[in-house]
Amino acid sequence: MDTENTLHQLAIRVGNRLREARLMLTTAESCTGGMIAGAITDISGSSTWFERGFVTYSNQAKTEMIGVPSELIDRHGAVSEAVARAMAEGALRNSRAQIALSVTGVAGPGGGTEKKPVGTVSFGWSDRVHTLCQTMHLKGDRRQIRIQAAAHALRGVLTMLDESE
């Protein structure tokens, strides 16, 4: 099970890799509510590789802050790979970073549906050339789901960096 210590260690690894590659990261977070940005900025010197974070918890914030089309949210729902893709790409357009991650999901305990139960989380990672998306079904209480989502998002950055080498 992912823990806050796991999250901290992942953030350090991501930071080391980004610093070596001379790249900056931006985040667009919904269900994690800034948890990823918080884990990153707990690290001294993260300003050399973390450009900015967007907490776009509401659908309106997704549209206003990072340009996610409201029609896309209406068509697919906020928790979807289409919206995760638009969030990651929108975060890049609205920052000076070269890599973005996005997270949108249902952390619970309420808010789940039959099609998108509690623990459904969609992720996006973009490097201005490629955007990768994934949906996972995480288990646990609200805090556990949020920590797992944040950790998975950071692991995705490491994967994207590995694939670009």
Short mmCIF file of N, CA and C in Angstrom, two decimals:
data_model
loop_
_atom_site.label_atom_id
_atom_site.label_comp_id
_atom_site.label_asym_id
_atom_site.label_seq_id
_atom_site.Cartn_x
_atom_site.Cartn_y
_atom_site.Cartn_z
N MET A 1 0.84 -1.19 0.00
CA MET A 1 0.00 0.00 0.00
C MET A 1 0.89 1.25 0.00
N ASP A 2 0.56 2.19 -0.85
CA ASP A 2 1.31 3.44 -0.90
C ASP A 2 1.05 4.25 0.36
N THR A 3 2.10 4.90 0.84
CA THR A 3 2.00 5.72 2.04
C THR A 3 2.53 7.11 1.72
N GLU A 4 2.40 8.00 2.69
CA GLU A 4 2.95 9.35 2.50
C GLU A 4 4.46 9.29 2.34
N ASN A 5 5.13 8.34 2.99
CA ASN A 5 6.57 8.19 2.83
C ASN A 5 6.90 7.75 1.40
N THR A 6 6.09 6.83 0.85
CA THR A 6 6.27 6.41 -0.54
C THR A 6 6.15 7.62 -1.46
N LEU A 7 5.14 8.43 -1.20
CA LEU A 7 4.90 9.63 -2.00
C LEU A 7 6.11 10.57 -1.95
N HIS A 8 6.65 10.76 -0.76
CA HIS A 8 7.83 11.62 -0.59
C HIS A 8 9.02 11.06 -1.37
N GLN A 9 9.25 9.76 -1.25
CA GLN A 9 10.38 9.13 -1.96
C GLN A 9 10.20 9.22 -3.48
N LEU A 10 8.97 9.03 -3.97
CA LEU A 10 8.71 9.17 -5.40
C LEU A 10 8.95 10.60 -5.87
N ALA A 11 8.52 11.57 -5.08
CA ALA A 11 8.73 12.97 -5.45
C ALA A 11 10.23 13.28 -5.54
N ILE A 12 11.02 12.74 -4.64
CA ILE A 12 12.48 12.93 -4.69
C ILE A 12 13.03 12.32 -5.97
N ARG A 13 12.60 11.09 -6.30
CA ARG A 13 13.08 10.44 -7.53
C ARG A 13 12.70 11.23 -8.77
N VAL A 14 11.45 11.69 -8.82
CA VAL A 14 11.00 12.50 -9.96
C VAL A 14 11.85 13.76 -10.06
N GLY A 15 12.07 14.41 -8.94
CA GLY A 15 12.86 15.63 -8.93
C GLY A 15 14.28 15.41 -9.42
N ASN A 16 14.90 14.33 -8.96
CA ASN A 16 16.26 14.03 -9.41
C ASN A 16 16.32 13.81 -10.91
N ARG A 17 15.34 13.07 -11.43
CA ARG A 17 15.31 12.79 -12.88
C ARG A 17 15.05 14.06 -13.69
N LEU A 18 14.11 14.88 -13.23
CA LEU A 18 13.81 16.12 -13.95
C LEU A 18 15.01 17.07 -13.91
N ARG A 19 15.65 17.17 -12.76
CA ARG A 19 16.82 18.05 -12.64
C ARG A 19 17.94 17.59 -13.59
N GLU A 20 18.18 16.28 -13.64
CA GLU A 20 19.20 15.74 -14.55
C GLU A 20 18.87 16.05 -16.01
N ALA A 21 17.59 15.98 -16.34
CA ALA A 21 17.15 16.21 -17.73
C ALA A 21 16.93 17.70 -18.02
N ARG A 22 17.07 18.53 -16.99
CA ARG A 22 16.83 19.97 -17.11
C ARG A 22 15.42 20.27 -17.63
N LEU A 23 14.45 19.58 -17.02
CA LEU A 23 13.05 19.74 -17.39
C LEU A 23 12.26 20.24 -16.18
N MET A 24 11.14 20.89 -16.49
CA MET A 24 10.23 21.39 -15.45
C MET A 24 8.91 20.63 -15.55
N LEU A 25 8.28 20.43 -14.39
CA LEU A 25 7.01 19.73 -14.27
C LEU A 25 5.91 20.70 -13.85
N THR A 26 4.72 20.48 -14.38
CA THR A 26 3.52 21.15 -13.90
C THR A 26 2.49 20.08 -13.58
N THR A 27 1.59 20.38 -12.64
CA THR A 27 0.56 19.43 -12.26
C THR A 27 -0.82 20.05 -12.42
N ALA A 28 -1.79 19.21 -12.77
CA ALA A 28 -3.20 19.60 -12.80
C ALA A 28 -3.93 18.54 -11.97
N GLU A 29 -4.35 18.93 -10.78
CA GLU A 29 -4.93 17.98 -9.84
C GLU A 29 -6.39 18.30 -9.54
N SER A 30 -7.19 17.26 -9.52
CA SER A 30 -8.57 17.39 -9.09
C SER A 30 -8.74 16.62 -7.78
N CYS A 31 -8.95 15.31 -7.83
CA CYS A 31 -9.25 14.56 -6.61
C CYS A 31 -8.10 14.55 -5.60
N THR A 32 -6.89 14.77 -6.03
CA THR A 32 -5.76 14.81 -5.10
C THR A 32 -5.59 16.19 -4.46
N GLY A 33 -6.30 17.19 -4.95
CA GLY A 33 -6.40 18.48 -4.30
C GLY A 33 -5.10 19.18 -3.95
N GLY A 34 -4.07 18.99 -4.72
CA GLY A 34 -2.79 19.62 -4.45
C GLY A 34 -1.82 18.74 -3.68
N MET A 35 -2.22 17.50 -3.40
CA MET A 35 -1.36 16.59 -2.65
C MET A 35 -0.02 16.35 -3.36
N ILE A 36 -0.06 16.25 -4.69
CA ILE A 36 1.17 16.01 -5.46
C ILE A 36 2.07 17.25 -5.38
N ALA A 37 1.49 18.41 -5.60
CA ALA A 37 2.27 19.65 -5.49
C ALA A 37 2.83 19.80 -4.08
N GLY A 38 2.05 19.41 -3.08
CA GLY A 38 2.52 19.48 -1.70
C GLY A 38 3.69 18.55 -1.46
N ALA A 39 3.62 17.32 -1.98
CA ALA A 39 4.72 16.37 -1.81
C ALA A 39 5.98 16.89 -2.50
N ILE A 40 5.79 17.52 -3.65
CA ILE A 40 6.93 18.06 -4.40
C ILE A 40 7.56 19.23 -3.66
N THR A 41 6.73 20.15 -3.20
CA THR A 41 7.27 21.36 -2.57
C THR A 41 7.74 21.12 -1.14
N ASP A 42 7.51 19.92 -0.61
CA ASP A 42 8.14 19.55 0.67
C ASP A 42 9.64 19.34 0.49
N ILE A 43 10.08 19.21 -0.75
CA ILE A 43 11.48 18.92 -1.06
C ILE A 43 12.22 20.24 -1.29
N SER A 44 13.25 20.46 -0.52
CA SER A 44 14.08 21.65 -0.69
C SER A 44 14.69 21.65 -2.09
N GLY A 45 14.62 22.78 -2.76
CA GLY A 45 15.19 22.90 -4.09
C GLY A 45 14.26 22.50 -5.22
N SER A 46 13.02 22.13 -4.89
CA SER A 46 12.09 21.68 -5.94
C SER A 46 11.75 22.79 -6.93
N SER A 47 12.04 24.03 -6.58
CA SER A 47 11.76 25.12 -7.53
C SER A 47 12.63 25.02 -8.79
N THR A 48 13.68 24.20 -8.75
CA THR A 48 14.51 24.03 -9.95
C THR A 48 13.86 23.10 -10.97
N TRP A 49 12.83 22.34 -10.55
CA TRP A 49 12.20 21.40 -11.46
C TRP A 49 10.68 21.39 -11.41
N PHE A 50 10.08 22.11 -10.47
CA PHE A 50 8.61 22.20 -10.39
C PHE A 50 8.20 23.62 -10.75
N GLU A 51 7.46 23.75 -11.85
CA GLU A 51 7.12 25.07 -12.36
C GLU A 51 5.87 25.63 -11.71
N ARG A 52 4.79 24.86 -11.68
CA ARG A 52 3.56 25.30 -11.01
C ARG A 52 2.58 24.14 -10.93
N GLY A 53 1.61 24.32 -10.04
CA GLY A 53 0.54 23.33 -9.90
C GLY A 53 -0.81 24.00 -9.99
N PHE A 54 -1.73 23.34 -10.66
CA PHE A 54 -3.11 23.80 -10.76
C PHE A 54 -3.98 22.83 -9.96
N VAL A 55 -4.75 23.36 -9.02
CA VAL A 55 -5.75 22.55 -8.35
C VAL A 55 -7.08 22.93 -8.97
N THR A 56 -7.57 22.06 -9.84
CA THR A 56 -8.79 22.33 -10.60
C THR A 56 -9.85 21.35 -10.12
N TYR A 57 -10.33 21.59 -8.92
CA TYR A 57 -11.24 20.67 -8.26
C TYR A 57 -12.62 20.69 -8.91
N SER A 58 -13.09 21.87 -9.25
CA SER A 58 -14.42 21.98 -9.88
C SER A 58 -14.29 21.91 -11.39
N ASN A 59 -15.39 21.57 -12.04
CA ASN A 59 -15.40 21.57 -13.50
C ASN A 59 -15.13 22.96 -14.04
N GLN A 60 -15.67 23.98 -13.38
CA GLN A 60 -15.45 25.36 -13.82
C GLN A 60 -13.97 25.73 -13.74
N ALA A 61 -13.29 25.28 -12.70
CA ALA A 61 -11.85 25.55 -12.57
C ALA A 61 -11.07 24.86 -13.69
N LYS A 62 -11.47 23.65 -14.04
CA LYS A 62 -10.80 22.95 -15.15
C LYS A 62 -10.90 23.77 -16.43
N THR A 63 -12.08 24.33 -16.65
CA THR A 63 -12.31 25.13 -17.86
C THR A 63 -11.59 26.47 -17.79
N GLU A 64 -11.75 27.20 -16.69
CA GLU A 64 -11.19 28.55 -16.58
C GLU A 64 -9.67 28.56 -16.46
N MET A 65 -9.09 27.66 -15.67
CA MET A 65 -7.66 27.72 -15.37
C MET A 65 -6.79 27.06 -16.44
N ILE A 66 -7.27 25.94 -17.00
CA ILE A 66 -6.40 25.21 -17.93
C ILE A 66 -7.08 24.90 -19.26
N GLY A 67 -8.25 25.47 -19.48
CA GLY A 67 -8.86 25.40 -20.81
C GLY A 67 -9.50 24.09 -21.20
N VAL A 68 -9.91 23.27 -20.22
CA VAL A 68 -10.63 22.05 -20.57
C VAL A 68 -12.00 22.46 -21.11
N PRO A 69 -12.34 22.08 -22.33
CA PRO A 69 -13.65 22.47 -22.88
C PRO A 69 -14.80 21.90 -22.05
N SER A 70 -15.76 22.75 -21.70
CA SER A 70 -16.90 22.28 -20.90
C SER A 70 -17.68 21.20 -21.64
N GLU A 71 -17.69 21.28 -22.98
CA GLU A 71 -18.38 20.26 -23.78
C GLU A 71 -17.73 18.88 -23.58
N LEU A 72 -16.42 18.86 -23.40
CA LEU A 72 -15.70 17.61 -23.18
C LEU A 72 -16.13 17.00 -21.84
N ILE A 73 -16.23 17.85 -20.83
CA ILE A 73 -16.67 17.39 -19.50
C ILE A 73 -18.10 16.88 -19.59
N ASP A 74 -18.97 17.63 -20.28
CA ASP A 74 -20.37 17.21 -20.43
C ASP A 74 -20.47 15.87 -21.14
N ARG A 75 -19.66 15.67 -22.16
CA ARG A 75 -19.73 14.45 -22.99
C ARG A 75 -19.15 13.23 -22.27
N HIS A 76 -18.00 13.39 -21.62
CA HIS A 76 -17.29 12.23 -21.05
C HIS A 76 -17.33 12.16 -19.53
N GLY A 77 -17.67 13.27 -18.87
CA GLY A 77 -17.59 13.33 -17.42
C GLY A 77 -16.22 13.79 -16.98
N ALA A 78 -16.17 14.44 -15.82
CA ALA A 78 -14.89 14.96 -15.33
C ALA A 78 -13.89 13.84 -15.07
N VAL A 79 -14.40 12.67 -14.69
CA VAL A 79 -13.52 11.53 -14.45
C VAL A 79 -13.49 10.69 -15.72
N SER A 80 -12.56 11.02 -16.59
CA SER A 80 -12.43 10.33 -17.88
C SER A 80 -11.04 10.58 -18.42
N GLU A 81 -10.60 9.68 -19.29
CA GLU A 81 -9.29 9.87 -19.91
C GLU A 81 -9.29 11.08 -20.84
N ALA A 82 -10.42 11.38 -21.45
CA ALA A 82 -10.50 12.56 -22.32
C ALA A 82 -10.24 13.83 -21.53
N VAL A 83 -10.82 13.92 -20.34
CA VAL A 83 -10.61 15.11 -19.50
C VAL A 83 -9.20 15.10 -18.91
N ALA A 84 -8.70 13.93 -18.50
CA ALA A 84 -7.32 13.86 -17.99
C ALA A 84 -6.33 14.33 -19.05
N ARG A 85 -6.56 13.93 -20.30
CA ARG A 85 -5.70 14.37 -21.42
C ARG A 85 -5.76 15.89 -21.56
N ALA A 86 -6.97 16.43 -21.58
CA ALA A 86 -7.14 17.87 -21.73
C ALA A 86 -6.54 18.64 -20.56
N MET A 87 -6.61 18.05 -19.37
CA MET A 87 -6.00 18.69 -18.19
C MET A 87 -4.48 18.76 -18.32
N ALA A 88 -3.86 17.65 -18.70
CA ALA A 88 -2.39 17.62 -18.82
C ALA A 88 -1.94 18.58 -19.92
N GLU A 89 -2.61 18.52 -21.06
CA GLU A 89 -2.22 19.39 -22.17
C GLU A 89 -2.51 20.85 -21.84
N GLY A 90 -3.60 21.13 -21.14
CA GLY A 90 -3.93 22.49 -20.74
C GLY A 90 -2.95 23.04 -19.71
N ALA A 91 -2.49 22.18 -18.80
CA ALA A 91 -1.49 22.62 -17.82
C ALA A 91 -0.21 23.03 -18.53
N LEU A 92 0.19 22.27 -19.55
CA LEU A 92 1.38 22.63 -20.31
C LEU A 92 1.19 23.96 -21.05
N ARG A 93 0.03 24.14 -21.66
CA ARG A 93 -0.23 25.39 -22.39
C ARG A 93 -0.20 26.61 -21.47
N ASN A 94 -0.54 26.41 -20.21
CA ASN A 94 -0.64 27.51 -19.26
C ASN A 94 0.54 27.55 -18.30
N SER A 95 1.66 26.99 -18.71
CA SER A 95 2.87 27.01 -17.88
C SER A 95 4.09 27.06 -18.79
N ARG A 96 5.25 27.09 -18.14
CA ARG A 96 6.50 27.04 -18.89
C ARG A 96 7.16 25.66 -18.78
N ALA A 97 6.43 24.71 -18.22
CA ALA A 97 6.96 23.35 -18.02
C ALA A 97 7.01 22.58 -19.33
N GLN A 98 7.80 21.51 -19.31
CA GLN A 98 7.90 20.63 -20.47
C GLN A 98 7.16 19.31 -20.25
N ILE A 99 6.82 19.01 -19.00
CA ILE A 99 6.10 17.78 -18.66
C ILE A 99 4.96 18.13 -17.72
N ALA A 100 3.82 17.48 -17.95
CA ALA A 100 2.66 17.68 -17.08
C ALA A 100 2.09 16.35 -16.65
N LEU A 101 1.50 16.34 -15.48
CA LEU A 101 0.69 15.22 -15.05
C LEU A 101 -0.67 15.76 -14.65
N SER A 102 -1.69 14.92 -14.80
CA SER A 102 -3.02 15.30 -14.36
C SER A 102 -3.69 14.11 -13.68
N VAL A 103 -4.59 14.44 -12.74
CA VAL A 103 -5.32 13.43 -11.98
C VAL A 103 -6.75 13.93 -11.79
N THR A 104 -7.72 13.09 -12.12
CA THR A 104 -9.13 13.41 -11.89
C THR A 104 -9.83 12.12 -11.51
N GLY A 105 -10.57 12.12 -10.41
CA GLY A 105 -11.18 10.87 -9.98
C GLY A 105 -12.23 11.04 -8.91
N VAL A 106 -12.71 9.90 -8.44
CA VAL A 106 -13.72 9.83 -7.39
C VAL A 106 -13.04 9.22 -6.16
N ALA A 107 -12.70 10.07 -5.19
CA ALA A 107 -11.99 9.59 -4.01
C ALA A 107 -12.93 9.08 -2.93
N GLY A 108 -14.20 9.45 -2.99
CA GLY A 108 -15.18 8.95 -2.04
C GLY A 108 -15.21 9.73 -0.74
N PRO A 109 -15.98 9.29 0.21
CA PRO A 109 -16.77 8.07 0.16
C PRO A 109 -18.02 8.17 -0.72
N GLY A 110 -18.47 9.37 -1.03
CA GLY A 110 -19.61 9.55 -1.91
C GLY A 110 -19.15 9.90 -3.31
N GLY A 111 -20.12 10.12 -4.20
CA GLY A 111 -19.81 10.60 -5.54
C GLY A 111 -19.64 9.53 -6.59
N GLY A 112 -19.56 8.28 -6.17
CA GLY A 112 -19.39 7.21 -7.15
C GLY A 112 -20.70 6.87 -7.83
N THR A 113 -20.60 6.27 -9.00
CA THR A 113 -21.77 5.79 -9.74
C THR A 113 -21.50 4.34 -10.14
N GLU A 114 -22.48 3.72 -10.75
CA GLU A 114 -22.29 2.35 -11.20
C GLU A 114 -21.18 2.26 -12.24
N LYS A 115 -21.14 3.23 -13.16
CA LYS A 115 -20.11 3.24 -14.21
C LYS A 115 -18.76 3.73 -13.69
N LYS A 116 -18.81 4.65 -12.73
CA LYS A 116 -17.57 5.20 -12.17
C LYS A 116 -17.65 5.15 -10.65
N PRO A 117 -17.38 3.95 -10.10
CA PRO A 117 -17.46 3.81 -8.64
C PRO A 117 -16.33 4.56 -7.92
N VAL A 118 -16.50 4.71 -6.62
CA VAL A 118 -15.45 5.30 -5.79
C VAL A 118 -14.15 4.55 -6.07
N GLY A 119 -13.08 5.30 -6.26
CA GLY A 119 -11.76 4.72 -6.56
C GLY A 119 -11.41 4.80 -8.04
N THR A 120 -12.36 5.22 -8.88
CA THR A 120 -12.07 5.40 -10.31
C THR A 120 -11.25 6.68 -10.47
N VAL A 121 -10.07 6.56 -11.03
CA VAL A 121 -9.19 7.71 -11.20
C VAL A 121 -8.58 7.67 -12.60
N SER A 122 -8.67 8.79 -13.30
CA SER A 122 -8.05 8.92 -14.62
C SER A 122 -6.83 9.82 -14.53
N PHE A 123 -5.79 9.43 -15.26
CA PHE A 123 -4.50 10.11 -15.23
C PHE A 123 -4.11 10.55 -16.64
N GLY A 124 -3.34 11.62 -16.72
CA GLY A 124 -2.75 12.05 -17.97
C GLY A 124 -1.32 12.49 -17.74
N TRP A 125 -0.47 12.21 -18.71
CA TRP A 125 0.92 12.67 -18.68
C TRP A 125 1.25 13.18 -20.06
N SER A 126 1.83 14.36 -20.15
CA SER A 126 2.14 14.92 -21.46
C SER A 126 3.51 15.57 -21.45
N ASP A 127 4.20 15.47 -22.60
CA ASP A 127 5.51 16.11 -22.73
C ASP A 127 5.53 17.06 -23.93
N ARG A 128 4.38 17.58 -24.31
CA ARG A 128 4.19 18.48 -25.44
C ARG A 128 4.25 17.78 -26.79
N VAL A 129 4.68 16.52 -26.83
CA VAL A 129 4.70 15.74 -28.06
C VAL A 129 3.71 14.58 -27.93
N HIS A 130 3.80 13.86 -26.83
CA HIS A 130 2.95 12.70 -26.57
C HIS A 130 2.14 12.93 -25.30
N THR A 131 0.93 12.43 -25.30
CA THR A 131 0.12 12.42 -24.10
C THR A 131 -0.36 11.00 -23.87
N LEU A 132 -0.11 10.50 -22.68
CA LEU A 132 -0.53 9.16 -22.29
C LEU A 132 -1.63 9.29 -21.25
N CYS A 133 -2.61 8.40 -21.33
CA CYS A 133 -3.72 8.42 -20.37
C CYS A 133 -3.97 7.02 -19.85
N GLN A 134 -4.54 6.96 -18.65
CA GLN A 134 -4.84 5.68 -18.04
C GLN A 134 -5.93 5.88 -17.00
N THR A 135 -6.78 4.89 -16.84
CA THR A 135 -7.77 4.90 -15.77
C THR A 135 -7.52 3.70 -14.88
N MET A 136 -7.57 3.93 -13.57
CA MET A 136 -7.38 2.85 -12.60
C MET A 136 -8.56 2.82 -11.65
N HIS A 137 -8.73 1.68 -11.01
CA HIS A 137 -9.76 1.52 -9.99
C HIS A 137 -9.04 1.19 -8.69
N LEU A 138 -8.89 2.21 -7.85
CA LEU A 138 -8.12 2.09 -6.62
C LEU A 138 -9.04 1.70 -5.46
N LYS A 139 -8.47 1.06 -4.47
CA LYS A 139 -9.24 0.59 -3.31
C LYS A 139 -8.77 1.30 -2.05
N GLY A 140 -9.69 1.44 -1.10
CA GLY A 140 -9.35 2.02 0.18
C GLY A 140 -10.29 3.15 0.54
N ASP A 141 -9.95 3.84 1.62
CA ASP A 141 -10.75 4.99 2.02
C ASP A 141 -10.28 6.21 1.22
N ARG A 142 -10.92 7.34 1.47
CA ARG A 142 -10.63 8.55 0.71
C ARG A 142 -9.14 8.90 0.72
N ARG A 143 -8.54 8.91 1.89
CA ARG A 143 -7.12 9.27 2.00
C ARG A 143 -6.24 8.27 1.25
N GLN A 144 -6.53 6.98 1.40
CA GLN A 144 -5.74 5.95 0.73
C GLN A 144 -5.84 6.08 -0.79
N ILE A 145 -7.04 6.34 -1.28
CA ILE A 145 -7.23 6.50 -2.72
C ILE A 145 -6.44 7.71 -3.22
N ARG A 146 -6.49 8.81 -2.49
CA ARG A 146 -5.76 10.02 -2.90
C ARG A 146 -4.25 9.78 -2.90
N ILE A 147 -3.73 9.12 -1.89
CA ILE A 147 -2.29 8.85 -1.82
C ILE A 147 -1.87 7.91 -2.95
N GLN A 148 -2.67 6.85 -3.19
CA GLN A 148 -2.35 5.93 -4.29
C GLN A 148 -2.37 6.66 -5.64
N ALA A 149 -3.35 7.55 -5.82
CA ALA A 149 -3.45 8.30 -7.08
C ALA A 149 -2.24 9.21 -7.26
N ALA A 150 -1.85 9.90 -6.20
CA ALA A 150 -0.69 10.79 -6.28
C ALA A 150 0.58 10.00 -6.60
N ALA A 151 0.75 8.86 -5.95
CA ALA A 151 1.93 8.03 -6.19
C ALA A 151 1.94 7.51 -7.63
N HIS A 152 0.78 7.07 -8.11
CA HIS A 152 0.72 6.55 -9.48
C HIS A 152 1.04 7.66 -10.49
N ALA A 153 0.55 8.86 -10.23
CA ALA A 153 0.83 9.98 -11.13
C ALA A 153 2.33 10.26 -11.19
N LEU A 154 3.00 10.22 -10.06
CA LEU A 154 4.45 10.45 -10.05
C LEU A 154 5.20 9.31 -10.73
N ARG A 155 4.75 8.06 -10.52
CA ARG A 155 5.38 6.93 -11.22
C ARG A 155 5.24 7.10 -12.73
N GLY A 156 4.10 7.65 -13.16
CA GLY A 156 3.89 7.88 -14.59
C GLY A 156 4.89 8.86 -15.18
N VAL A 157 5.28 9.86 -14.39
CA VAL A 157 6.30 10.81 -14.85
C VAL A 157 7.62 10.06 -15.04
N LEU A 158 7.97 9.20 -14.10
CA LEU A 158 9.21 8.41 -14.24
C LEU A 158 9.16 7.54 -15.49
N THR A 159 8.02 6.91 -15.74
CA THR A 159 7.86 6.09 -16.94
C THR A 159 8.02 6.93 -18.20
N MET A 160 7.40 8.10 -18.21
CA MET A 160 7.49 8.98 -19.39
C MET A 160 8.96 9.40 -19.61
N LEU A 161 9.67 9.70 -18.54
CA LEU A 161 11.08 10.07 -18.67
C LEU A 161 11.91 8.90 -19.17
N ASP A 162 11.62 7.68 -18.69
CA ASP A 162 12.33 6.48 -19.17
C ASP A 162 12.12 6.28 -20.66
N GLU A 163 10.88 6.48 -21.11
CA GLU A 163 10.56 6.23 -22.51
C GLU A 163 11.11 7.31 -23.44
N SER A 164 11.44 8.48 -22.91
CA SER A 164 11.96 9.55 -23.76
C SER A 164 13.47 9.50 -23.89
N GLU A 165 14.11 8.63 -23.13
CA GLU A 165 15.59 8.54 -23.19
C GLU A 165 16.05 7.80 -24.41
#
